[in-house]
């Protein structure tokens, strides 16, 4: 999100969320050796979607494999 402008006139930005996600196939990289990320969102036709957009993004429990929705096209 946009932050203050510094003394040099450069806009500073504030990180408000960060997600380190996986394709569900790398238990060796996950705490406890279990990769809970949805595998269906890794080339199997589903999209990776947040369950609650305002909740913490770097929590695998806040993500699901969902049916992709069409984007808004350009007129």
Coordinates of C-alpha atoms in Angstrom, one line a residue:
X1 CA 0.0 0.0 0.0
X2 CA 1.3 3.5 -0.7
X3 CA 3.1 5.1 2.3
X4 CA 4.8 8.4 2.9
X5 CA 7.0 10.3 0.4
X6 CA 10.6 10.5 1.6
X7 CA 12.9 13.6 1.6
X8 CA 14.0 12.7 -2.0
X9 CA 10.4 12.8 -3.2
X10 CA 10.2 9.0 -3.6
X11 CA 7.0 7.2 -2.6
X12 CA 7.6 4.5 0.0
X13 CA 5.4 1.4 0.1
X14 CA 4.2 -0.6 3.0
X15 CA 3.9 -4.4 2.6
X16 CA 0.5 -5.3 4.0
X17 CA 0.5 -9.0 3.1
X18 CA 2.8 -11.7 1.9
X19 CA 2.2 -15.3 0.8
X20 CA 4.8 -18.1 0.5
X21 CA 2.8 -20.8 -1.2
X22 CA 3.5 -24.3 -2.6
X23 CA 2.0 -26.6 -5.2
X24 CA 1.2 -29.2 -2.5
X25 CA 4.0 -31.5 -3.6
X26 CA 6.9 -30.4 -1.4
X27 CA 6.5 -31.7 2.1
X28 CA 10.3 -31.4 2.7
X29 CA 9.9 -27.6 2.6
X30 CA 7.0 -27.5 5.1
X31 CA 7.0 -27.6 8.9
X32 CA 6.3 -31.1 10.1
X33 CA 6.9 -32.5 6.6
X34 CA 3.3 -32.1 5.4
X35 CA 2.4 -29.8 2.5
X36 CA -1.2 -28.7 3.0
X37 CA -1.5 -26.5 0.0
X38 CA -4.2 -27.7 -2.4
X39 CA -2.7 -29.8 -5.2
X40 CA -5.8 -29.3 -7.5
X41 CA -4.6 -25.7 -8.1
X42 CA -1.3 -26.9 -9.7
X43 CA -2.2 -27.6 -13.3
X44 CA -5.3 -29.6 -12.5
X45 CA -7.9 -27.0 -13.6
X46 CA -8.6 -25.3 -10.3
X47 CA -7.4 -21.8 -9.2
X48 CA -5.9 -21.0 -5.9
X49 CA -8.4 -18.7 -4.1
X50 CA -8.5 -17.1 -0.7
X51 CA -11.4 -18.2 1.5
X52 CA -11.5 -14.8 3.4
X53 CA -9.8 -12.0 1.5
X54 CA -9.2 -9.9 4.7
X55 CA -7.6 -12.8 6.7
X56 CA -3.9 -13.4 6.9
X57 CA -2.6 -14.5 3.5
X58 CA 0.3 -16.6 4.6
X59 CA -1.9 -19.2 6.2
X60 CA -2.6 -22.3 4.1
X61 CA -6.0 -22.7 6.0
X62 CA -7.2 -19.5 4.3
X63 CA -6.7 -20.9 0.8
X64 CA -8.7 -23.4 -1.3
X65 CA -8.7 -24.9 -4.8
X66 CA -11.7 -23.4 -6.5
X67 CA -13.4 -23.4 -10.0
X68 CA -11.7 -20.5 -11.9
X69 CA -13.9 -17.5 -12.5
X70 CA -13.7 -15.4 -15.7
X71 CA -11.9 -12.1 -15.4
X72 CA -13.4 -8.8 -16.5
X73 CA -12.6 -8.3 -20.2
X74 CA -11.6 -5.0 -21.8
X75 CA -14.3 -3.2 -23.8

